[in-house]
Short mmCIF file of C-alpha atoms and ligand atoms in Angstrom, two decimals:
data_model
loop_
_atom_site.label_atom_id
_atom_site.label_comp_id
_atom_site.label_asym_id
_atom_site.label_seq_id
_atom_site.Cartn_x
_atom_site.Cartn_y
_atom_site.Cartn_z
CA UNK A 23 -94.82 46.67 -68.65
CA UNK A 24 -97.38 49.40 -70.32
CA UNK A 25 -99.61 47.58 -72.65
CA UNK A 26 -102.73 50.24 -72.31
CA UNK A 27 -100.87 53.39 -74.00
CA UNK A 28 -102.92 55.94 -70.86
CA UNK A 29 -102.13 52.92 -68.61
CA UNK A 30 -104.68 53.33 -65.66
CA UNK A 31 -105.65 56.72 -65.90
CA UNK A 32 -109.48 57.03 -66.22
CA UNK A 33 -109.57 61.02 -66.46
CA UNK A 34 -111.24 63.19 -68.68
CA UNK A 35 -108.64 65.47 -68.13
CA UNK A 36 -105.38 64.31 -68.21
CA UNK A 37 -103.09 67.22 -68.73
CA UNK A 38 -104.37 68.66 -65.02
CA UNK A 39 -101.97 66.18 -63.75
CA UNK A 40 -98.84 67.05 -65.52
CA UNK A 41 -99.90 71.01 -65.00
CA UNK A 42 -99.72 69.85 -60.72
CA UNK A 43 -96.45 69.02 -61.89
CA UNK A 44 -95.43 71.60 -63.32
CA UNK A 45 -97.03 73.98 -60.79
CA UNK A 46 -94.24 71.92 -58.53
CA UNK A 47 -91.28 72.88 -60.95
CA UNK A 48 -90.73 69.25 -62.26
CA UNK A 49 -89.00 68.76 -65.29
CA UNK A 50 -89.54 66.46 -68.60
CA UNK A 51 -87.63 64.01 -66.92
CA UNK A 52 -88.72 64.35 -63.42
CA UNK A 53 -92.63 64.23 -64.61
CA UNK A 54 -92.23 61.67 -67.19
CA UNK A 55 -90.64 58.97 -64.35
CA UNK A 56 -93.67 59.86 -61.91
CA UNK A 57 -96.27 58.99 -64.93
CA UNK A 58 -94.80 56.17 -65.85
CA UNK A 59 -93.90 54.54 -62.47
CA UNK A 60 -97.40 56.01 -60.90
CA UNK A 61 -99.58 55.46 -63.57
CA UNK A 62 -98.27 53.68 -66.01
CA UNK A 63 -98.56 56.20 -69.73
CA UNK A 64 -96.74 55.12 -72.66
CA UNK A 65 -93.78 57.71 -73.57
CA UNK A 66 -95.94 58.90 -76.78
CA UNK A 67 -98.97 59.87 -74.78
CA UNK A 68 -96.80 61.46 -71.99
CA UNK A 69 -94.86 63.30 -74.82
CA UNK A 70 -98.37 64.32 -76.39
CA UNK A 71 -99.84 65.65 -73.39
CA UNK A 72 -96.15 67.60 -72.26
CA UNK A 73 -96.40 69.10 -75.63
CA UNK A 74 -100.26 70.45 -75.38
CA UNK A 75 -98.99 71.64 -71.35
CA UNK A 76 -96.36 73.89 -73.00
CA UNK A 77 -98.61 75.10 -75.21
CA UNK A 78 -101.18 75.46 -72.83
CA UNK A 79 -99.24 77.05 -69.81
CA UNK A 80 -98.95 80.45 -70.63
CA UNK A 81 -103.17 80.77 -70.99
CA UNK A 82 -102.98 78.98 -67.65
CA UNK A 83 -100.70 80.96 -66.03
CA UNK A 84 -102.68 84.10 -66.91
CA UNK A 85 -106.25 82.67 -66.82
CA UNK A 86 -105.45 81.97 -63.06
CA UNK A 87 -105.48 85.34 -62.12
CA UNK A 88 -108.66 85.49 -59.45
CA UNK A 89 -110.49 88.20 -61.19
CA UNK A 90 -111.14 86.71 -64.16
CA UNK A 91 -113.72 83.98 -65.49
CA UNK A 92 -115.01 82.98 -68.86
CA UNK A 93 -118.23 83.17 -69.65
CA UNK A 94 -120.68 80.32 -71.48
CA UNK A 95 -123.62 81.15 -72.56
CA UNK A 96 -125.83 77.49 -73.72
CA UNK A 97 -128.48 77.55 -76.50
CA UNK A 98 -130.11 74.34 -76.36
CA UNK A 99 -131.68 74.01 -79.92
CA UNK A 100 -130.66 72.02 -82.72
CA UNK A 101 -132.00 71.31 -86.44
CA UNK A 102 -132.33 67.94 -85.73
CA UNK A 103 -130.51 65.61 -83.31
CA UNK A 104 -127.36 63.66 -84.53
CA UNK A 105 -126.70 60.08 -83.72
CA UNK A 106 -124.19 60.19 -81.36
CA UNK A 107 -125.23 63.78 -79.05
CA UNK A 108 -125.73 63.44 -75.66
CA UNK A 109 -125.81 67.25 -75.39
CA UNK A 110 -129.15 68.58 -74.52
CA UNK A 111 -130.60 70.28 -77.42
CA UNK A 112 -133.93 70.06 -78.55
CA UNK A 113 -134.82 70.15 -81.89
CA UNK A 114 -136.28 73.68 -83.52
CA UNK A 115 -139.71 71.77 -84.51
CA UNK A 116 -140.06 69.77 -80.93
CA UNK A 117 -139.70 72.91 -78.45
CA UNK A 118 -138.73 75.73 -80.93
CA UNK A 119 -142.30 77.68 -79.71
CA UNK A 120 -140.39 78.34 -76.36
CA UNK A 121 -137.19 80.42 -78.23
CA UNK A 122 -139.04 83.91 -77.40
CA UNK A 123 -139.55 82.83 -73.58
CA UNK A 124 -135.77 81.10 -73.62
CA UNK A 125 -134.57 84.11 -74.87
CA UNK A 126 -136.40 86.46 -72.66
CA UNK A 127 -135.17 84.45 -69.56
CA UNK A 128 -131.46 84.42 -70.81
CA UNK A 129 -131.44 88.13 -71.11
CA UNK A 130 -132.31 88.44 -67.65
CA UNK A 131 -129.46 86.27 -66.24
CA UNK A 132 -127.07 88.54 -68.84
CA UNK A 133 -128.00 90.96 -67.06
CA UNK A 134 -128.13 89.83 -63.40
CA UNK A 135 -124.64 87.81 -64.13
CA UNK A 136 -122.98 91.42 -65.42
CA UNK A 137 -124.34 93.14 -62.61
CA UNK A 138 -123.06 90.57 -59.72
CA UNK A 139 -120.14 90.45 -61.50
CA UNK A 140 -119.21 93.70 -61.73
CA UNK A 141 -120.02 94.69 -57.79
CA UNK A 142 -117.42 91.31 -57.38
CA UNK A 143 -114.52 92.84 -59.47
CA UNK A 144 -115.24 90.05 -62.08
CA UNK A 145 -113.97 90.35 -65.54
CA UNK A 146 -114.50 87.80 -68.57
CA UNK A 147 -111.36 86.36 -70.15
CA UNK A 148 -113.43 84.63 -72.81
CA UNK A 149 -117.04 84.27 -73.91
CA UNK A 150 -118.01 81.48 -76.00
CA UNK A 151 -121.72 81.20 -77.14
CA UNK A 152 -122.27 77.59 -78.14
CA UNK A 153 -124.93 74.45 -77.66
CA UNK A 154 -126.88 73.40 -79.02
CA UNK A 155 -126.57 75.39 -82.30
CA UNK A 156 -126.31 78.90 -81.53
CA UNK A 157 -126.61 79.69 -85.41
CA UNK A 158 -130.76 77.93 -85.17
CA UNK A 159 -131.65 81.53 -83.33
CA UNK A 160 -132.28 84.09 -86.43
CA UNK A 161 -129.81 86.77 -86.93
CA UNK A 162 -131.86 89.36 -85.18
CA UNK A 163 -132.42 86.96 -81.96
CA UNK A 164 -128.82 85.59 -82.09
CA UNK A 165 -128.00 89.36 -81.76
CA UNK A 166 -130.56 90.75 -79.43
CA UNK A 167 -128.19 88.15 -76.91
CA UNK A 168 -124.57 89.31 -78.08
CA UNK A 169 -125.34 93.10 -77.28
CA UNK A 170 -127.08 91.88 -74.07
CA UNK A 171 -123.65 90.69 -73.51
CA UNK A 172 -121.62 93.80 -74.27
CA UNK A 173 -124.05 96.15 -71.88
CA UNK A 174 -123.93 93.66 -68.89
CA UNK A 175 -119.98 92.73 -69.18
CA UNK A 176 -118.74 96.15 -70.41
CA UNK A 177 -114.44 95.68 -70.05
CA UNK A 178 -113.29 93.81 -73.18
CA UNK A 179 -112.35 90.04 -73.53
CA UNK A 180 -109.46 88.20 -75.25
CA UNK A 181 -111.61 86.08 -77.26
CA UNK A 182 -115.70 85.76 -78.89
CA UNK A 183 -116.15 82.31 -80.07
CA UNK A 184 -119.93 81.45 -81.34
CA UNK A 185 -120.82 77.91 -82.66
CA UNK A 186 -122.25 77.37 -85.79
CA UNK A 187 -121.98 73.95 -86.17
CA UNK A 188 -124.64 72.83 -88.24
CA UNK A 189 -123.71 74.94 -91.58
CA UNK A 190 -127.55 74.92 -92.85
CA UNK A 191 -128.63 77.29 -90.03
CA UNK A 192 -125.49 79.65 -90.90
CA UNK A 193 -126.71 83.05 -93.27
CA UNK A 194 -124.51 85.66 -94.41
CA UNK A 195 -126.95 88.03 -92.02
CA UNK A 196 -125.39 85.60 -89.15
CA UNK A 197 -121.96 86.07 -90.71
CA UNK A 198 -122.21 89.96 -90.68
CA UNK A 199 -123.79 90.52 -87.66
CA UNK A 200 -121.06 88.33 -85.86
CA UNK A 201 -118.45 90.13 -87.45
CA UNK A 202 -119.80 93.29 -86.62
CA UNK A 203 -120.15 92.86 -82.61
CA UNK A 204 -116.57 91.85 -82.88
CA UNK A 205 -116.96 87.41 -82.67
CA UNK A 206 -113.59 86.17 -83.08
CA UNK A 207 -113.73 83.02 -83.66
CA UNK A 208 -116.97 80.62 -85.04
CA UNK A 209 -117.17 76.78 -85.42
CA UNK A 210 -118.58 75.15 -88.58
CA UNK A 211 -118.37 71.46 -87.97
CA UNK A 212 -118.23 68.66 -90.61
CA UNK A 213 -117.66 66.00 -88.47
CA UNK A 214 -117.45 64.31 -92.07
CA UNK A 215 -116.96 64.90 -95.46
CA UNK A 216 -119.66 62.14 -97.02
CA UNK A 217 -123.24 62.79 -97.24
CA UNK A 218 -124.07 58.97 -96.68
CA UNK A 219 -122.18 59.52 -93.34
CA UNK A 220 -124.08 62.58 -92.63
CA UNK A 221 -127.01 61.30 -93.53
CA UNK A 222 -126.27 58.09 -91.22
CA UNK A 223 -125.96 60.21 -88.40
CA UNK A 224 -129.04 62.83 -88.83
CA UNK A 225 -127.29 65.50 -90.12
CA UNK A 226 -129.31 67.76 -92.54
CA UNK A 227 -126.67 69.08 -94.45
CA UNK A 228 -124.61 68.48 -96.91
CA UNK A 229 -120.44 68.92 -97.67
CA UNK A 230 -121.40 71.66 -100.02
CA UNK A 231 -123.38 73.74 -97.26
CA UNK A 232 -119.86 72.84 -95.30
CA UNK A 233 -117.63 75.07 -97.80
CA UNK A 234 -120.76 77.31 -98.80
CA UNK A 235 -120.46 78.70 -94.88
CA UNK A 236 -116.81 78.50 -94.74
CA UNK A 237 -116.35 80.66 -97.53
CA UNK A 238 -119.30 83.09 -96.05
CA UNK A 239 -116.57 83.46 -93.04
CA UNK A 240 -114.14 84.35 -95.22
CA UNK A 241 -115.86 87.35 -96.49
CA UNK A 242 -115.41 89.07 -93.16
CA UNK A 243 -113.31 90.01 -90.60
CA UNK A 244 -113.62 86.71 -88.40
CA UNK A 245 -110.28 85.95 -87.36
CA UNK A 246 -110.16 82.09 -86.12
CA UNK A 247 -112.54 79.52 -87.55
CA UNK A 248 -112.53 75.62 -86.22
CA UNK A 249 -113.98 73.11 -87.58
CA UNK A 250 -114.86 69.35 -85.97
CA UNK A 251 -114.11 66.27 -87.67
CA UNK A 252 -114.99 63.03 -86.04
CA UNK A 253 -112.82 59.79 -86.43
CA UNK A 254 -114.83 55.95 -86.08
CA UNK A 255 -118.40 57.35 -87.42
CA UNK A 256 -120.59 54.27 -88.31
CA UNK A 257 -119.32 52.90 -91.66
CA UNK A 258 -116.07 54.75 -92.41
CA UNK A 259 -112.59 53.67 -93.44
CA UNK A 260 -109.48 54.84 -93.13
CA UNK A 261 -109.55 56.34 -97.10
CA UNK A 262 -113.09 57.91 -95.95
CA UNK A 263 -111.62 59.87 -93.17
CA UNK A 264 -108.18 60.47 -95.32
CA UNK A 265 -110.73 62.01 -98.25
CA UNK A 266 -112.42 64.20 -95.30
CA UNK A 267 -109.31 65.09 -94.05
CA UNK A 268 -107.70 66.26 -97.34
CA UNK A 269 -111.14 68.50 -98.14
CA UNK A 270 -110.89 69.51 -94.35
CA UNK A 271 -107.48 71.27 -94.89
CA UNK A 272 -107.87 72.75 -98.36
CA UNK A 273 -110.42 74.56 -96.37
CA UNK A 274 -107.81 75.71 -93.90
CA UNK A 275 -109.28 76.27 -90.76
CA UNK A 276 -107.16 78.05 -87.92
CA UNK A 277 -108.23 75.39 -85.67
CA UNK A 278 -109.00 71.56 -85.93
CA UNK A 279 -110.93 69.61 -82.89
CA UNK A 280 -110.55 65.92 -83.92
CA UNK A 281 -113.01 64.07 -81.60
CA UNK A 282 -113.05 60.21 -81.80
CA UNK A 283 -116.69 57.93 -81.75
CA UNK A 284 -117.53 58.08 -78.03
CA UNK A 285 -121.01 55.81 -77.39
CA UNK A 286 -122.77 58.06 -74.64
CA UNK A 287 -125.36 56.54 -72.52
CA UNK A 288 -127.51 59.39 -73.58
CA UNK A 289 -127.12 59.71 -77.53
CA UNK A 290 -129.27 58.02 -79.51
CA UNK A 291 -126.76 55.65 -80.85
CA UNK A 292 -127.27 53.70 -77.27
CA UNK A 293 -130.57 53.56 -77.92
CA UNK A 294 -130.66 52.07 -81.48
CA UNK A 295 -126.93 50.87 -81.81
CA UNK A 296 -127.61 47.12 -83.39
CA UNK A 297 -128.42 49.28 -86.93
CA UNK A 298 -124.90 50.88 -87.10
CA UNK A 299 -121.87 49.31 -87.27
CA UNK A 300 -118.53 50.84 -85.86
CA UNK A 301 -114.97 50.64 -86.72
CA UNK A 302 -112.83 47.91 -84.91
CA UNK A 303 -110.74 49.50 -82.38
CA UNK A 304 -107.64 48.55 -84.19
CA UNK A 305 -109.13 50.47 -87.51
CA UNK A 306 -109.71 53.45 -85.06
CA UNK A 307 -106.70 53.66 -83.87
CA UNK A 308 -105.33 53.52 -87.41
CA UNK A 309 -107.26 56.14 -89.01
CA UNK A 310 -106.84 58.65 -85.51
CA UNK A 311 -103.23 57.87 -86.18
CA UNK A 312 -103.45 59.05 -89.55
CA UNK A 313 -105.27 61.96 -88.89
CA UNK A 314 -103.11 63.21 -86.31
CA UNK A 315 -99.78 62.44 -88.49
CA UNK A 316 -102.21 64.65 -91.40
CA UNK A 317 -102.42 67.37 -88.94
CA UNK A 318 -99.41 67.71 -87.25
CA UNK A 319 -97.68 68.83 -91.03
CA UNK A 320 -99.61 72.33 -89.91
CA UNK A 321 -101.05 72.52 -86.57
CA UNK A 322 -100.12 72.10 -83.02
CA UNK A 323 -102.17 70.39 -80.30
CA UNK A 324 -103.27 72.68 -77.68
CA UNK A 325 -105.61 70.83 -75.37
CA UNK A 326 -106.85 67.11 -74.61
CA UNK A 327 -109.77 65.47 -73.05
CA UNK A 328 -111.07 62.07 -73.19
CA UNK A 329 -114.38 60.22 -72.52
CA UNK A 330 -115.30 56.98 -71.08
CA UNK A 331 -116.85 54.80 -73.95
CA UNK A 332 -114.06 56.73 -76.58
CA UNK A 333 -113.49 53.99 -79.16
CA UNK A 334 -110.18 52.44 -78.98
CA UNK A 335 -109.41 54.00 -75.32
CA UNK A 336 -108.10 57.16 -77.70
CA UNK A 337 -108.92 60.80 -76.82
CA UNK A 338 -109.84 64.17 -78.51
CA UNK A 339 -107.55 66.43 -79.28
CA UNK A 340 -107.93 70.44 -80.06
CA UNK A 341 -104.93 71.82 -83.04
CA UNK A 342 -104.43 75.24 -83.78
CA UNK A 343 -101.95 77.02 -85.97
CA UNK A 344 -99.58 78.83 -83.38
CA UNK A 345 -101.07 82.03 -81.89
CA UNK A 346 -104.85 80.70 -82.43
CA UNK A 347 -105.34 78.77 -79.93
CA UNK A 348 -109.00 78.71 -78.01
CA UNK A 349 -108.11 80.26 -74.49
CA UNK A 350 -112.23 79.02 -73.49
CA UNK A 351 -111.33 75.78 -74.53
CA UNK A 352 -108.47 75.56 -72.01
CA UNK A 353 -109.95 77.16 -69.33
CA UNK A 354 -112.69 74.71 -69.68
CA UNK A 355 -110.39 71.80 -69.64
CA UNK A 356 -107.49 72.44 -67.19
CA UNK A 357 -109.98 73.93 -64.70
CA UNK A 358 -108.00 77.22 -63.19
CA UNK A 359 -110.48 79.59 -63.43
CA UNK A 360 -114.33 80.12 -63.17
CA UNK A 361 -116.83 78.74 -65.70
CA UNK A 362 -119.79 80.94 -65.49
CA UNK A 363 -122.69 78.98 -67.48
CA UNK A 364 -125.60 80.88 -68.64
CA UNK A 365 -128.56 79.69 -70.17
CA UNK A 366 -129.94 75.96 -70.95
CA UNK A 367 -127.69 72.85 -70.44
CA UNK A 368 -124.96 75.11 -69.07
CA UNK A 369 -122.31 73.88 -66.87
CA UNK A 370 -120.47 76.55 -64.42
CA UNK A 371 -117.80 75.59 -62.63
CA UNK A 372 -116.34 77.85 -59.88
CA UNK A 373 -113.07 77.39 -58.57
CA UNK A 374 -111.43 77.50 -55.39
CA UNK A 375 -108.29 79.63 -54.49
CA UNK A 376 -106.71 75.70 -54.43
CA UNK A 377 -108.07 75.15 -57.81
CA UNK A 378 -110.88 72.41 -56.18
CA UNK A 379 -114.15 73.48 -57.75
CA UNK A 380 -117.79 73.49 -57.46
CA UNK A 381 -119.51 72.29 -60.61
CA UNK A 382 -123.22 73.06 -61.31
CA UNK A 383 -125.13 72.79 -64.27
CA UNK A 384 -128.20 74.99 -65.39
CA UNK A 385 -131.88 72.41 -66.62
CA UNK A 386 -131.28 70.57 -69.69
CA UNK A 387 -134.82 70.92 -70.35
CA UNK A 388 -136.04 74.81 -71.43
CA UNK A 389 -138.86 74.26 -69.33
CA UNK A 390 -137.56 73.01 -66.26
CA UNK A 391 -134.97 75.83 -67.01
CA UNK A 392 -137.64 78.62 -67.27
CA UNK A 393 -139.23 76.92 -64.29
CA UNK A 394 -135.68 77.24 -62.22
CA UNK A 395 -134.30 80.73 -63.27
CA UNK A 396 -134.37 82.61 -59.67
CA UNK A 397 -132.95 79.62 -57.86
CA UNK A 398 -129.99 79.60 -60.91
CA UNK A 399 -129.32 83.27 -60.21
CA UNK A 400 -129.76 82.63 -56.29
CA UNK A 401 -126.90 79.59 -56.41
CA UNK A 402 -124.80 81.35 -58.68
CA UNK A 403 -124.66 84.67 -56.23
CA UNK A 404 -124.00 82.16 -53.10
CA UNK A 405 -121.05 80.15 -54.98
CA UNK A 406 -119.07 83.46 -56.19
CA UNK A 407 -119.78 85.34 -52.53
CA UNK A 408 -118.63 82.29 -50.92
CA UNK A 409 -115.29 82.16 -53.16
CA UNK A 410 -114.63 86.46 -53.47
CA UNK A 411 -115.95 87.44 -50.21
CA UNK A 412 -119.31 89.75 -49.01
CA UNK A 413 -120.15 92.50 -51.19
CA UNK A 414 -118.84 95.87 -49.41
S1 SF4 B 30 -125.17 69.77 -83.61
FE1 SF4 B 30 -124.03 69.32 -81.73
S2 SF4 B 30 -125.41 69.78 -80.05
FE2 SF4 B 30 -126.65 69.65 -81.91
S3 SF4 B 30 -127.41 67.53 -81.96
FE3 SF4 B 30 -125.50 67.59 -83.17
S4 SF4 B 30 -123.84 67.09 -81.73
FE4 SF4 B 30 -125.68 67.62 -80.52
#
């Protein structure tokens, strides 16, 4: 009997499995028995992930082709640092001094990176610039790092995505200069709709800097915008996330990631959770299934991960309108193609003709990272010569 709706799968990544499966030629039928007599899913999450593997299958298909890789570049600065980040980032006034030096050292593994690649037969598939909060950088820095980019990886890429989720840091100088070097897609995450939330969580913004930078998008010729909402933050109800969600889609992003409460050992929730109080996992599930019934009127999932302390054992979903879909965002979830990471708090991930992989991930700390820079450029070398062969 299946009383845990992801019965005992512990994954992150549960879509890789039905992807195996289809790599075999099952069918609905033939892959739905095997889940539920092998691991015990509920129909409706089998049905949810089958859905996101049709979506995702043709990116799949094409991202597995052995010359290609996407390309992340991490910068590790934040404004501030919200409640519930594990991520790496440092705030602006804590380590902000070492930007010039970060950005120095990050031009020089551009470079190196395009150079390898290019004697390797390399080409990026995607290039997604995110954090950290890309958008704390200036304009001028932010671009001194995207035309790095175009010298050192020169053939063109399906997709430019650049994260600016903390709408304070985003200017209309940002906005143009993006649009100009050709970034196709940009992330302005709410998370939330209610400046008591945001303010709960260390946000320093508020929902009018949210549609302020949405509407700077707007002006120019940026063709996918996503935007984050967050279900289970400290103190919300179901009509709190049903008010976010309504403002969310007047807004009408191309994409939607809706991410549920996850209490990471290395946020700062763990360390000071007795002073919040979370929804009941019952009230989670309630509000995630509203949000999802919200979004499903106009959007299609299109990729799926979950994480370990995820409130009410739910997971986080990516939507898209059809034909917007975040090929990076699949690529770095189903795991059929290389991950080069760049910069601080990176993760690469280089795959193996069986689609095993190597993971590594760059210092979270910029000055263990400026410390570390040859032996990042020295591993990175050894892991692609070791999967495409000596250089001729
Ligand atoms: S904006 Fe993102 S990376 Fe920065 S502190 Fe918040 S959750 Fe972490």
């Amino acid at each position: 009997m299946i009383n845990k709706p992801w019965g005992t799968l512990a994954g992150v990544r549960p879509a890789k499995l039905i992807h195996r499966l289809l790599d075999q030629g099952l069918d609905y039928t033939a892959a739905l028995r095997i889940m539920q007599e092998q691991r015990k899913m509920s129909q409706s999450k089998f049905d949810l992930l089958w859905n996101i593997c049709q979506v995702e299958r043709p990116f799949v298909v094409e991202s597995s082709q052995p010359h290609l890789f996407s390309l992340y570049v991490g910068i590790p600065f934040c404004p501030t640092r919200c409640l519930y980040c594990s991520f790496p980032s440092h705030s602006l006034t804590e380590l902000g001094k070492l930007r010039g030096q970060f950005i120095d050292a990050l031009l020089q593994e551009i470079a190196e990176t395009g150079a390898l690649t290019q004697r390797l037969g390399l080409q990026p598939y995607t290039v997604y610039i995110g954090g950290g909060t890309p958008t704390s950088l200036t304009a001028e820095e932010l671009e001194r790092i995207i035309m790095a980019l175009t010298i050192a990886f020169p053939s063109r890429w399906r997709e430019f995505t650049v994260e600016a989720g903390r709408p304070d840091t985003l200017t209309s100088a940002h906005v143009d200069m993006m649009a100009k070097h050709g970034v196709n897609r940009v992330c302005v995450n709410p998370q939330t709709m209610h400046q008591q939330t945001l303010d709960l969580i260390g946000r320093r913004h508020s929902p009018e800097d949210i549609i302020t930078a949405v509407a700077a998008i707007r002006q120019v010729n940026i063709k996918v915008l996503n935007m984050d909402l967050i279900v289970g933050l400290p103190g919300e109800d179901s009509k709190m996330v049903e008010e976010s969600m309504r403002q969310l889609i007047t807004l009408a992003p191309e994409n939607v990631t809706l991410h549920v409460f996850s209490r990471k050992r290395a946020s700062r929730y763990n360390e000071v959770q007795a002073d919040f109080t979370l929804p009941s996992p019952a009230a989670v599930v309630e509000m995630h299934n509203m949000a999802t019934a919200v979004l499903a009127q106009q959007y299609r999932p299109y990729y799926l991960y979950r994480q370990r302390e995820i409130l009410g054992g739910l997971e986080n979903i990516g939507y898209a309108m059809p034909g917007t879909e975040c090929g990076y965002n699949i690529a770095m979830i189903e795991e059929r193609h290389h991950i080069i990471g760049l910069g601080g708090g990176a993760s690469s991930k280089y795959i193996r003709p069986d689609f095993t992989l190597k993971n590594m991930s760059s210092p979270k700390d910029v000055r263990i990272y400026l410390q570390r820079l040859d032996e990042l450029s020295k591993r990175r070398e050894v892991e692609l010569l070791a999967i495409r062969g000596p250089l001729s």
